[in-house]
Amino acid sequence: MRGYLAWGLALASLIAAGSAQAADKLCKLEITGNDLLQYDKTELKVAADCTRVELTLKDSGQLPVQTMGHSWVLTKTPDMQAVLDAGQKAGAANNYEPVGDKRVIAATKLVGGGQSTSVTFATAGLTKGGDYTYFCSFPGHAALMKGKFSFG
Ligand SMILES: [Cu+2]
């Protein structure tokens, strides 16, 4: 029975792969935040053939999430301030990120010193050459903790 199940799953994945329009390509990005309100990168680039992005956020600091938490939120640049404002109202329980807000393209939870987290998102909704910004949603951090995200 177990053998049939494994065979069935293998066949199903073969069929799925064969019917896909374009090859799925997962591209990985990494960024680190620290206790000085800094990301280690001011720009992140994703190639046009990446269909999904896995962003890993690491916190190299010592301070706990309550006092020096960091997140990674991606929006169109013109949406950044409004999403930040809505996030402050959403509060710490929601990682200072507005719940169900379609302007948020991708977002991680908050992490504290020594922790890491990741988020995976599809690039299907992104425009090649579009104007995107990533930032930290923790109160007061985005003035320093932000960068340019480019796709394509
Ligand atoms: Cu931060």
mmCIF file of N, CA and C in Angstrom, residues 82-133:
data_model
loop_
_atom_site.group_PDB
_atom_site.id
_atom_site.type_symbol
_atom_site.label_atom_id
_atom_site.label_comp_id
_atom_site.label_asym_id
_atom_site.label_seq_id
_atom_site.Cartn_x
_atom_site.Cartn_y
_atom_site.Cartn_z
ATOM 1 N N ALA A 82 2.069 54.419 4.056
ATOM 2 C CA ALA A 82 0.715 54.051 4.475
ATOM 3 C C ALA A 82 0.703 52.684 5.162
ATOM 4 N N VAL A 83 1.512 51.763 4.663
ATOM 5 C CA VAL A 83 1.591 50.433 5.280
ATOM 6 C C VAL A 83 2.255 50.524 6.649
ATOM 7 N N LEU A 84 3.280 51.361 6.741
ATOM 8 C CA LEU A 84 3.927 51.587 8.044
ATOM 9 C C LEU A 84 2.920 52.131 9.055
ATOM 10 N N ASP A 85 2.159 53.136 8.652
ATOM 11 C CA ASP A 85 1.169 53.761 9.546
ATOM 12 C C ASP A 85 0.122 52.740 9.995
ATOM 13 N N ALA A 86 -0.374 51.967 9.039
ATOM 14 C CA ALA A 86 -1.378 50.950 9.371
ATOM 15 C C ALA A 86 -0.776 49.881 10.279
ATOM 16 N N GLY A 87 0.488 49.580 10.083
ATOM 17 C CA GLY A 87 1.172 48.575 10.883
ATOM 18 C C GLY A 87 1.334 48.998 12.339
ATOM 19 N N GLN A 88 1.569 50.279 12.560
ATOM 20 C CA GLN A 88 1.714 50.748 13.944
ATOM 21 C C GLN A 88 0.407 50.535 14.702
ATOM 22 N N LYS A 89 -0.711 50.751 14.002
ATOM 23 C CA LYS A 89 -2.025 50.537 14.623
ATOM 24 C C LYS A 89 -2.275 49.051 14.879
ATOM 25 N N ALA A 90 -1.748 48.199 14.010
ATOM 26 C CA ALA A 90 -1.939 46.745 14.166
ATOM 27 C C ALA A 90 -1.214 46.215 15.405
ATOM 28 N N GLY A 91 -0.142 46.895 15.794
ATOM 29 C CA GLY A 91 0.526 46.565 17.053
ATOM 30 C C GLY A 91 1.489 45.391 17.015
ATOM 31 N N ALA A 92 2.145 45.197 18.167
ATOM 32 C CA ALA A 92 3.186 44.171 18.283
ATOM 33 C C ALA A 92 2.648 42.769 18.038
ATOM 34 N N ALA A 93 1.400 42.523 18.461
ATOM 35 C CA ALA A 93 0.825 41.182 18.297
ATOM 36 C C ALA A 93 0.736 40.791 16.825
ATOM 37 N N ASN A 94 0.698 41.801 15.944
ATOM 38 C CA ASN A 94 0.653 41.547 14.503
ATOM 39 C C ASN A 94 1.963 41.931 13.820
ATOM 40 N N ASN A 95 3.037 41.971 14.591
ATOM 41 C CA ASN A 95 4.358 42.323 14.044
ATOM 42 C C ASN A 95 4.406 43.734 13.464
ATOM 43 N N TYR A 96 3.512 44.599 13.928
ATOM 44 C CA TYR A 96 3.392 45.960 13.388
ATOM 45 C C TYR A 96 3.166 45.937 11.881
ATOM 46 N N GLU A 97 2.391 44.926 11.447
ATOM 47 C CA GLU A 97 2.061 44.800 10.031
ATOM 48 C C GLU A 97 0.540 44.722 9.896
ATOM 49 N N PRO A 98 -0.031 45.490 8.980
ATOM 50 C CA PRO A 98 -1.485 45.455 8.817
ATOM 51 C C PRO A 98 -1.955 44.093 8.317
ATOM 52 N N VAL A 99 -2.933 43.532 8.977
ATOM 53 C CA VAL A 99 -3.418 42.189 8.642
ATOM 54 C C VAL A 99 -4.280 42.236 7.380
ATOM 55 N N GLY A 100 -3.975 41.354 6.441
ATOM 56 C CA GLY A 100 -4.785 41.246 5.225
ATOM 57 C C GLY A 100 -4.679 42.435 4.284
ATOM 58 N N ASP A 101 -3.631 43.220 4.429
ATOM 59 C CA ASP A 101 -3.458 44.422 3.597
ATOM 60 C C ASP A 101 -2.818 44.031 2.265
ATOM 61 N N LYS A 102 -3.528 44.261 1.171
ATOM 62 C CA LYS A 102 -3.049 43.824 -0.142
ATOM 63 C C LYS A 102 -1.828 44.605 -0.625
ATOM 64 N N ARG A 103 -1.548 45.722 0.029
ATOM 65 C CA ARG A 103 -0.351 46.492 -0.358
ATOM 66 C C ARG A 103 0.927 45.806 0.126
ATOM 67 N N VAL A 104 0.777 44.876 1.070
ATOM 68 C CA VAL A 104 1.939 44.114 1.552
ATOM 69 C C VAL A 104 2.205 42.965 0.580
ATOM 70 N N ILE A 105 3.332 43.032 -0.103
ATOM 71 C CA ILE A 105 3.680 41.996 -1.077
ATOM 72 C C ILE A 105 4.221 40.762 -0.359
ATOM 73 N N ALA A 106 5.043 40.997 0.642
ATOM 74 C CA ALA A 106 5.593 39.920 1.464
ATOM 75 C C ALA A 106 6.023 40.507 2.793
ATOM 76 N N ALA A 107 5.975 39.695 3.836
ATOM 77 C CA ALA A 107 6.389 40.180 5.150
ATOM 78 C C ALA A 107 6.788 39.008 6.033
ATOM 79 N N THR A 108 7.832 39.209 6.820
ATOM 80 C CA THR A 108 8.202 38.222 7.832
ATOM 81 C C THR A 108 7.608 38.664 9.166
ATOM 82 N N LYS A 109 7.664 37.770 10.133
ATOM 83 C CA LYS A 109 7.341 38.153 11.493
ATOM 84 C C LYS A 109 8.534 38.920 12.070
ATOM 85 N N LEU A 110 8.371 39.480 13.242
ATOM 86 C CA LEU A 110 9.474 40.133 13.938
ATOM 87 C C LEU A 110 10.388 39.082 14.560
ATOM 88 N N VAL A 111 11.693 39.358 14.505
ATOM 89 C CA VAL A 111 12.649 38.502 15.208
ATOM 90 C C VAL A 111 13.507 39.365 16.122
ATOM 91 N N GLY A 112 14.045 38.741 17.164
ATOM 92 C CA GLY A 112 14.953 39.409 18.085
ATOM 93 C C GLY A 112 16.364 38.861 17.922
ATOM 94 N N GLY A 113 17.261 39.322 18.774
ATOM 95 C CA GLY A 113 18.666 38.930 18.691
ATOM 96 C C GLY A 113 18.882 37.429 18.614
ATOM 97 N N GLY A 114 19.675 36.996 17.643
ATOM 98 C CA GLY A 114 20.017 35.594 17.490
ATOM 99 C C GLY A 114 18.979 34.763 16.766
ATOM 100 N N GLN A 115 17.848 35.359 16.445
ATOM 101 C CA GLN A 115 16.780 34.610 15.780
ATOM 102 C C GLN A 115 16.811 34.822 14.268
ATOM 103 N N SER A 116 16.109 33.954 13.559
ATOM 104 C CA SER A 116 15.933 34.162 12.124
ATOM 105 C C SER A 116 14.564 33.652 11.709
ATOM 106 N N THR A 117 14.125 34.123 10.556
ATOM 107 C CA THR A 117 12.822 33.730 10.030
ATOM 108 C C THR A 117 12.888 33.862 8.518
ATOM 109 N N SER A 118 11.912 33.301 7.829
ATOM 110 C CA SER A 118 11.914 33.468 6.381
ATOM 111 C C SER A 118 10.496 33.524 5.842
ATOM 112 N N VAL A 119 10.388 34.062 4.651
ATOM 113 C CA VAL A 119 9.103 34.138 3.958
ATOM 114 C C VAL A 119 9.346 33.797 2.499
ATOM 115 N N THR A 120 8.398 33.077 1.906
ATOM 116 C CA THR A 120 8.484 32.749 0.480
ATOM 117 C C THR A 120 7.283 33.366 -0.228
ATOM 118 N N PHE A 121 7.558 34.026 -1.354
ATOM 119 C CA PHE A 121 6.461 34.656 -2.095
ATOM 120 C C PHE A 121 6.692 34.507 -3.595
ATOM 121 N N ALA A 122 5.597 34.582 -4.339
ATOM 122 C CA ALA A 122 5.649 34.466 -5.793
ATOM 123 C C ALA A 122 5.970 35.820 -6.407
ATOM 124 N N THR A 123 6.683 35.801 -7.527
ATOM 125 C CA THR A 123 6.998 37.055 -8.212
ATOM 126 C C THR A 123 5.931 37.415 -9.253
ATOM 127 N N ALA A 124 4.914 36.567 -9.380
ATOM 128 C CA ALA A 124 3.896 36.772 -10.421
ATOM 129 C C ALA A 124 3.233 38.153 -10.337
ATOM 130 N N GLY A 125 3.086 38.680 -9.131
ATOM 131 C CA GLY A 125 2.439 39.982 -8.963
ATOM 132 C C GLY A 125 3.382 41.169 -9.087
ATOM 133 N N LEU A 126 4.672 40.897 -9.310
ATOM 134 C CA LEU A 126 5.654 41.983 -9.401
ATOM 135 C C LEU A 126 5.812 42.450 -10.845
ATOM 136 N N THR A 127 6.083 43.727 -11.003
ATOM 137 C CA THR A 127 6.338 44.296 -12.322
ATOM 138 C C THR A 127 7.844 44.407 -12.533
ATOM 139 N N LYS A 128 8.306 43.922 -13.672
ATOM 140 C CA LYS A 128 9.746 44.031 -13.953
ATOM 141 C C LYS A 128 10.143 45.507 -14.018
ATOM 142 N N GLY A 129 11.185 45.845 -13.283
ATOM 143 C CA GLY A 129 11.638 47.235 -13.254
ATOM 144 C C GLY A 129 10.799 48.123 -12.362
ATOM 145 N N GLY A 130 9.863 47.539 -11.612
ATOM 146 C CA GLY A 130 8.990 48.319 -10.726
ATOM 147 C C GLY A 130 9.753 48.912 -9.547
ATOM 148 N N ASP A 131 9.104 49.865 -8.893
ATOM 149 C CA ASP A 131 9.741 50.592 -7.787
ATOM 150 C C ASP A 131 9.272 50.002 -6.457
ATOM 151 N N TYR A 132 10.121 49.188 -5.850
ATOM 152 C CA TYR A 132 9.761 48.498 -4.607
ATOM 153 C C TYR A 132 10.754 48.830 -3.483
ATOM 154 N N THR A 133 10.216 48.863 -2.278
ATOM 155 C CA THR A 133 11.059 49.134 -1.115
ATOM 156 C C THR A 133 10.779 48.091 -0.043
#
